GROMACS .gro file of C-alpha atoms in nm:
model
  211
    1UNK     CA    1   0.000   0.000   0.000
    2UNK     CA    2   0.139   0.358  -0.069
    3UNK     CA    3   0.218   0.629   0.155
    4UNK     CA    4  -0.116   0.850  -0.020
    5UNK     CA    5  -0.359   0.545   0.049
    6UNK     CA    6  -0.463   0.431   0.376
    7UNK     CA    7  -0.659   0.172   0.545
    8UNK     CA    8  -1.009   0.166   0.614
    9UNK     CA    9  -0.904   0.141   0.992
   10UNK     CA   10  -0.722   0.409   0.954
   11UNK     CA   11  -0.982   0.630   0.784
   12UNK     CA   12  -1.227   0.561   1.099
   13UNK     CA   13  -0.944   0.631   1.349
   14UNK     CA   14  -0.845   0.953   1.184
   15UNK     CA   15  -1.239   1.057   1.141
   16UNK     CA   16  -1.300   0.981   1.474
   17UNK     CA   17  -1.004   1.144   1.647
   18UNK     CA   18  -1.058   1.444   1.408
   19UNK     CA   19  -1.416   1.486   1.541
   20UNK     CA   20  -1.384   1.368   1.892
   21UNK     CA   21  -1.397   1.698   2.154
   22UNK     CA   22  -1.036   1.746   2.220
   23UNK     CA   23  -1.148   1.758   2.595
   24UNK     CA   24  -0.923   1.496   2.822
   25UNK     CA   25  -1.128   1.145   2.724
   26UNK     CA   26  -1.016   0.774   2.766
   27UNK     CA   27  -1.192   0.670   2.448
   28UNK     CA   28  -1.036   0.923   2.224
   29UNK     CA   29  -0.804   0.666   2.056
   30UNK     CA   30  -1.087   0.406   2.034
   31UNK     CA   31  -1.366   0.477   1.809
   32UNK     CA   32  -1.714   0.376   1.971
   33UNK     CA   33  -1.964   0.096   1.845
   34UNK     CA   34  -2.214   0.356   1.748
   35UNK     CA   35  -1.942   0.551   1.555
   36UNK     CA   36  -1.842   0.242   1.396
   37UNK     CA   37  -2.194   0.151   1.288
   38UNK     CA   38  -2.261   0.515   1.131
   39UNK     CA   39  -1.956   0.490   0.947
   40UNK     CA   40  -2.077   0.135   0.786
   41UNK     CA   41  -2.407   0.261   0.747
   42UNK     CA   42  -2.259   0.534   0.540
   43UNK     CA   43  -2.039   0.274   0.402
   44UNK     CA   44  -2.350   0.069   0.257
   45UNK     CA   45  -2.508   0.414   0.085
   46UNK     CA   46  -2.162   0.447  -0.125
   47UNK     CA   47  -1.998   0.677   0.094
   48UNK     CA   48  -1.682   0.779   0.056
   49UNK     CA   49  -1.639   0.464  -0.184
   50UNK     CA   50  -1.959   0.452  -0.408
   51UNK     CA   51  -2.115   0.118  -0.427
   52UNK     CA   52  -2.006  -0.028  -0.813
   53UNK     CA   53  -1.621   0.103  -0.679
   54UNK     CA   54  -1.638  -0.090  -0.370
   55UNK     CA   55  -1.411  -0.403  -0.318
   56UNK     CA   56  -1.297  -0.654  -0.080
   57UNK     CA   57  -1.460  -0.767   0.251
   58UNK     CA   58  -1.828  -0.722   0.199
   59UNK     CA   59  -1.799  -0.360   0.024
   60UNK     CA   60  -1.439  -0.241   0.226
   61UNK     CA   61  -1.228  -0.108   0.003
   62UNK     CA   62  -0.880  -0.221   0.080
   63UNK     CA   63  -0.720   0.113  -0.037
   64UNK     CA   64  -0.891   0.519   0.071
   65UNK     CA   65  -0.728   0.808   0.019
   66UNK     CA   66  -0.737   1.110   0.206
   67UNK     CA   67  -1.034   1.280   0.005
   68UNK     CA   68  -1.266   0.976   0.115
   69UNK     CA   69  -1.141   1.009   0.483
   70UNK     CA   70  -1.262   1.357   0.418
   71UNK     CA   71  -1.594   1.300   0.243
   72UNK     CA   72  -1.702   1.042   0.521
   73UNK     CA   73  -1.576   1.311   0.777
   74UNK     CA   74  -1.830   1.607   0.587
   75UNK     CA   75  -2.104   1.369   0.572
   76UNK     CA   76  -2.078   1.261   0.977
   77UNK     CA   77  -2.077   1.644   1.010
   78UNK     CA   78  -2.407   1.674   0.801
   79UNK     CA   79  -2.538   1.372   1.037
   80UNK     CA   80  -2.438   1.584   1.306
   81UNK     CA   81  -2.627   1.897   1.172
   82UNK     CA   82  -2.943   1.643   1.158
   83UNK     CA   83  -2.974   1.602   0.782
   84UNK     CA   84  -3.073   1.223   0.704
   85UNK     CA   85  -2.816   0.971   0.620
   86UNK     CA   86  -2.960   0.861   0.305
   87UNK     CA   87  -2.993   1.275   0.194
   88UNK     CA   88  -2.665   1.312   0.284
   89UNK     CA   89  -2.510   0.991   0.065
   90UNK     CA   90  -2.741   1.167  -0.237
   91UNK     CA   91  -2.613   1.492  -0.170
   92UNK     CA   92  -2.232   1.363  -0.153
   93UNK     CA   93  -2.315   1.146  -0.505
   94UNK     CA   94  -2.381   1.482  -0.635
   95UNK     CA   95  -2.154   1.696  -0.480
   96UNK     CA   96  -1.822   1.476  -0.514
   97UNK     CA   97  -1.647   1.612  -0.777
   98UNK     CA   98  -1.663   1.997  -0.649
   99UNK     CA   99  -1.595   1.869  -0.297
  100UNK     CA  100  -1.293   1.675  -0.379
  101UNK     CA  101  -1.172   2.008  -0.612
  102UNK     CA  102  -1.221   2.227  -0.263
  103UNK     CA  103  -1.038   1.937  -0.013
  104UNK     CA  104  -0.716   1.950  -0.276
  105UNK     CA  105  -0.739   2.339  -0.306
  106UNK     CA  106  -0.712   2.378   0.081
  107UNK     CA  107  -0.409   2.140   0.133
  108UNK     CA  108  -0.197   2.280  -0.174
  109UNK     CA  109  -0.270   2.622   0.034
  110UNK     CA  110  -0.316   2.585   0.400
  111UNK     CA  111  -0.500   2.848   0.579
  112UNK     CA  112  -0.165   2.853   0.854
  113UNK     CA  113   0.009   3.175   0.942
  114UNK     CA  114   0.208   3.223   1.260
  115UNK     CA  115  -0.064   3.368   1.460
  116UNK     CA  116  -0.325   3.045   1.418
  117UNK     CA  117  -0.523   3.032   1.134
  118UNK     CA  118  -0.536   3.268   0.816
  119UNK     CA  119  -0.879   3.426   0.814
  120UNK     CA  120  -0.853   3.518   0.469
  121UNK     CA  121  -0.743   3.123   0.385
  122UNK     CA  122  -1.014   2.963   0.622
  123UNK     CA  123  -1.276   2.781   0.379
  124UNK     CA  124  -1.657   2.667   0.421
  125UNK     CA  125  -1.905   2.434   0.301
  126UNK     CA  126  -2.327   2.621   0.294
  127UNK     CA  127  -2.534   2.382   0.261
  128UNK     CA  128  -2.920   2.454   0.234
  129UNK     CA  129  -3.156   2.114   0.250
  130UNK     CA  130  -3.514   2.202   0.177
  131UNK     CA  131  -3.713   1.995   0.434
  132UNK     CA  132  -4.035   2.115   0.448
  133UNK     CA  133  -4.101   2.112   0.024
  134UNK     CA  134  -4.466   2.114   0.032
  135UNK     CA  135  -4.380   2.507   0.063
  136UNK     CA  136  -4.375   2.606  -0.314
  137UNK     CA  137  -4.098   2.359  -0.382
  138UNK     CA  138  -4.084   2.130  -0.713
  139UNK     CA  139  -3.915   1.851  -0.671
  140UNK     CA  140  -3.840   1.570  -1.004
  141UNK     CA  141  -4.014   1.203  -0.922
  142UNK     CA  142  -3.694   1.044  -1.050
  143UNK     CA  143  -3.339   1.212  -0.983
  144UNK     CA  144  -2.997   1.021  -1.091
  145UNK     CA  145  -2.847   0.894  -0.801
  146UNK     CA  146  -3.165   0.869  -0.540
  147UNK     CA  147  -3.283   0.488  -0.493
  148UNK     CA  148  -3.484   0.566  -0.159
  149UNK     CA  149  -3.822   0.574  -0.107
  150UNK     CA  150  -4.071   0.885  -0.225
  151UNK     CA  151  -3.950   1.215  -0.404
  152UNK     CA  152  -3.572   1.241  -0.436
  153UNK     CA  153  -3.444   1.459  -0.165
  154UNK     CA  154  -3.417   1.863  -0.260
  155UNK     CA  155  -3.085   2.026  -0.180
  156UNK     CA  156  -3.030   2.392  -0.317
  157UNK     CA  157  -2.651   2.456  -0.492
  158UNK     CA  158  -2.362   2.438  -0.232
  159UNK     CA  159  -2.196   2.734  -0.210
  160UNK     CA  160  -1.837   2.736  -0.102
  161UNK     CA  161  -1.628   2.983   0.065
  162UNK     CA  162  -1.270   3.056   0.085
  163UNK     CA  163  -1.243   3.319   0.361
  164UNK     CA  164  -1.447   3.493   0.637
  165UNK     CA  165  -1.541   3.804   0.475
  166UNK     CA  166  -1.685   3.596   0.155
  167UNK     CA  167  -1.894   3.378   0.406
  168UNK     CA  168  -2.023   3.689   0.547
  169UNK     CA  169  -2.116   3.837   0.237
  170UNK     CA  170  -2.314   3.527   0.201
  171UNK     CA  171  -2.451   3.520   0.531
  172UNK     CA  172  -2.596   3.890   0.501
  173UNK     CA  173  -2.787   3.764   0.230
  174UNK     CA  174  -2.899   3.443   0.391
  175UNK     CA  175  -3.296   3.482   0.423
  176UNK     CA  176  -3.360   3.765   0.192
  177UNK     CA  177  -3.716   3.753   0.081
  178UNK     CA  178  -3.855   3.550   0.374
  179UNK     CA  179  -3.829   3.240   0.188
  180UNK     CA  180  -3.505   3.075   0.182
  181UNK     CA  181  -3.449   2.761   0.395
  182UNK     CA  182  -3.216   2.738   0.655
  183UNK     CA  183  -2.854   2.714   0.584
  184UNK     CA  184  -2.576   2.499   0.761
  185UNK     CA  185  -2.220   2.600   0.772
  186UNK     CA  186  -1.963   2.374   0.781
  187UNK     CA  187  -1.595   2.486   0.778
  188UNK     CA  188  -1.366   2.251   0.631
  189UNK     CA  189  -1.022   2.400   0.592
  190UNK     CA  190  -0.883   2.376   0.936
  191UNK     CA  191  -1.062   2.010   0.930
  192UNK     CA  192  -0.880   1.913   0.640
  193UNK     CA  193  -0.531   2.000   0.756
  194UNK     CA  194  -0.621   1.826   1.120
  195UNK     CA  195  -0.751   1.483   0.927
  196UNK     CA  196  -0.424   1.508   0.692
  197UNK     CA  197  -0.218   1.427   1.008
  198UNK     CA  198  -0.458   1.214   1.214
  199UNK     CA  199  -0.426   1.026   0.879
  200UNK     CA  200  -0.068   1.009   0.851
  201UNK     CA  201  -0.061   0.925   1.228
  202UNK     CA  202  -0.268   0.634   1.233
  203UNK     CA  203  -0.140   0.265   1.230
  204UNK     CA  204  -0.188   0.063   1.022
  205UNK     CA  205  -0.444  -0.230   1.022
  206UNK     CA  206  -0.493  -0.563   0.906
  207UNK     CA  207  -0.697  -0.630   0.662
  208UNK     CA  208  -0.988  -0.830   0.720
  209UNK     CA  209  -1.338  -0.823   0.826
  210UNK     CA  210  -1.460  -0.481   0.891
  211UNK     CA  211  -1.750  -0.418   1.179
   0.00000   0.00000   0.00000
């Protein structure tokens, strides 16, 4: 295995440690059952690995790199924000390409000066799920990618951000009209640089049955 791919064990260490509170914990070196089960749950919707790319063990790829570590992390942070999982696996499926672009954009240029972090380098993800769409919204019967049950959920375009005063531009707009759904903000720069080296720090597993 190269030095740019990494284990599935690894991937759900590094995830895990990169979203854990940094607050003293026993358990921050051991991800939890219920931590482990979202991550195969998200596993068995094709994320980060979609479904017809899968391999191995009963759908564990034997090879991730660091942009599916990173797409697994985003979409545990949409879980977080309570968006469904199955709305979030669609929205990744659409979204991959553009968030894969933004992960390699922030690691060729890390948002790092000597103070902390560069506001003008810091980078975030707006995401705006429609949830209640019998408000006016149209949404297609049939949309590539959604295999779940009723209308395909309705997600408006991502917007991405790459420092403060451009998310604040957007945020002064945010609700303009009266109409607009609420947004979730998600910053991903700092993320990405701290899942980079939980990455690289994480030993290696054997490869084998995955719980």
């Amino acid at each position: 295995m190269s030095q740019d791919t990494f284990s599935y064990g690894q991937v759900e260490l590094a995830v895990w440690q990169t979203m854990h509170n940094p607050a003293p914990s026993t358990n921050k070196n051991t991800p939890s059952p219920t931590f482990k089960t979202r991550c195969r749950r998200y596993r068995e919707e094709g994320v980060p690995i979609p479904k017809e790319k899968a391999s191995g063990v009963q759908g564990v790829h034997s090879e991730y790199e660091a942009y599916n570590a990173f797409e697994l992390l985003m979409a545990l942070r949409m879980t977080d924000a309570g968006m469904p999982r199955a709305e979030v696996a669609f929205f990744m499926h659409h979204t991959r390409a553009q968030l894969e672009r933004e992960f390699k954009r922030v690691l060729a240029d890390p948002p790092f000066v000597a103070e902390g972090f560069d506001p003008e380098k810091r980078a975030f993800l707006v995401v705006r799920y429609v949830g209640l769409r019998e408000l006016g919204w149209r949404v297609p019967e049939k949309v590539e990618g959604w295999k779940g049950a009723g209308p395909a959920p309705l997600f408006l375009t991502p917007r991405f951000h790459h420092s403060v005063n451009s998310l604040m531009g957007d945020v002064g707009k945010m609700g303009m009209g009266g109409f607009n759904p609420p947004a979730t903000i998600i910053e991903f720069s700092e993320t990405a640089v701290v899942l980079l080296d939980n990455l690289k720090k994480a030993p290696k597993t054997k490869r084998g049955r995955q719980k």
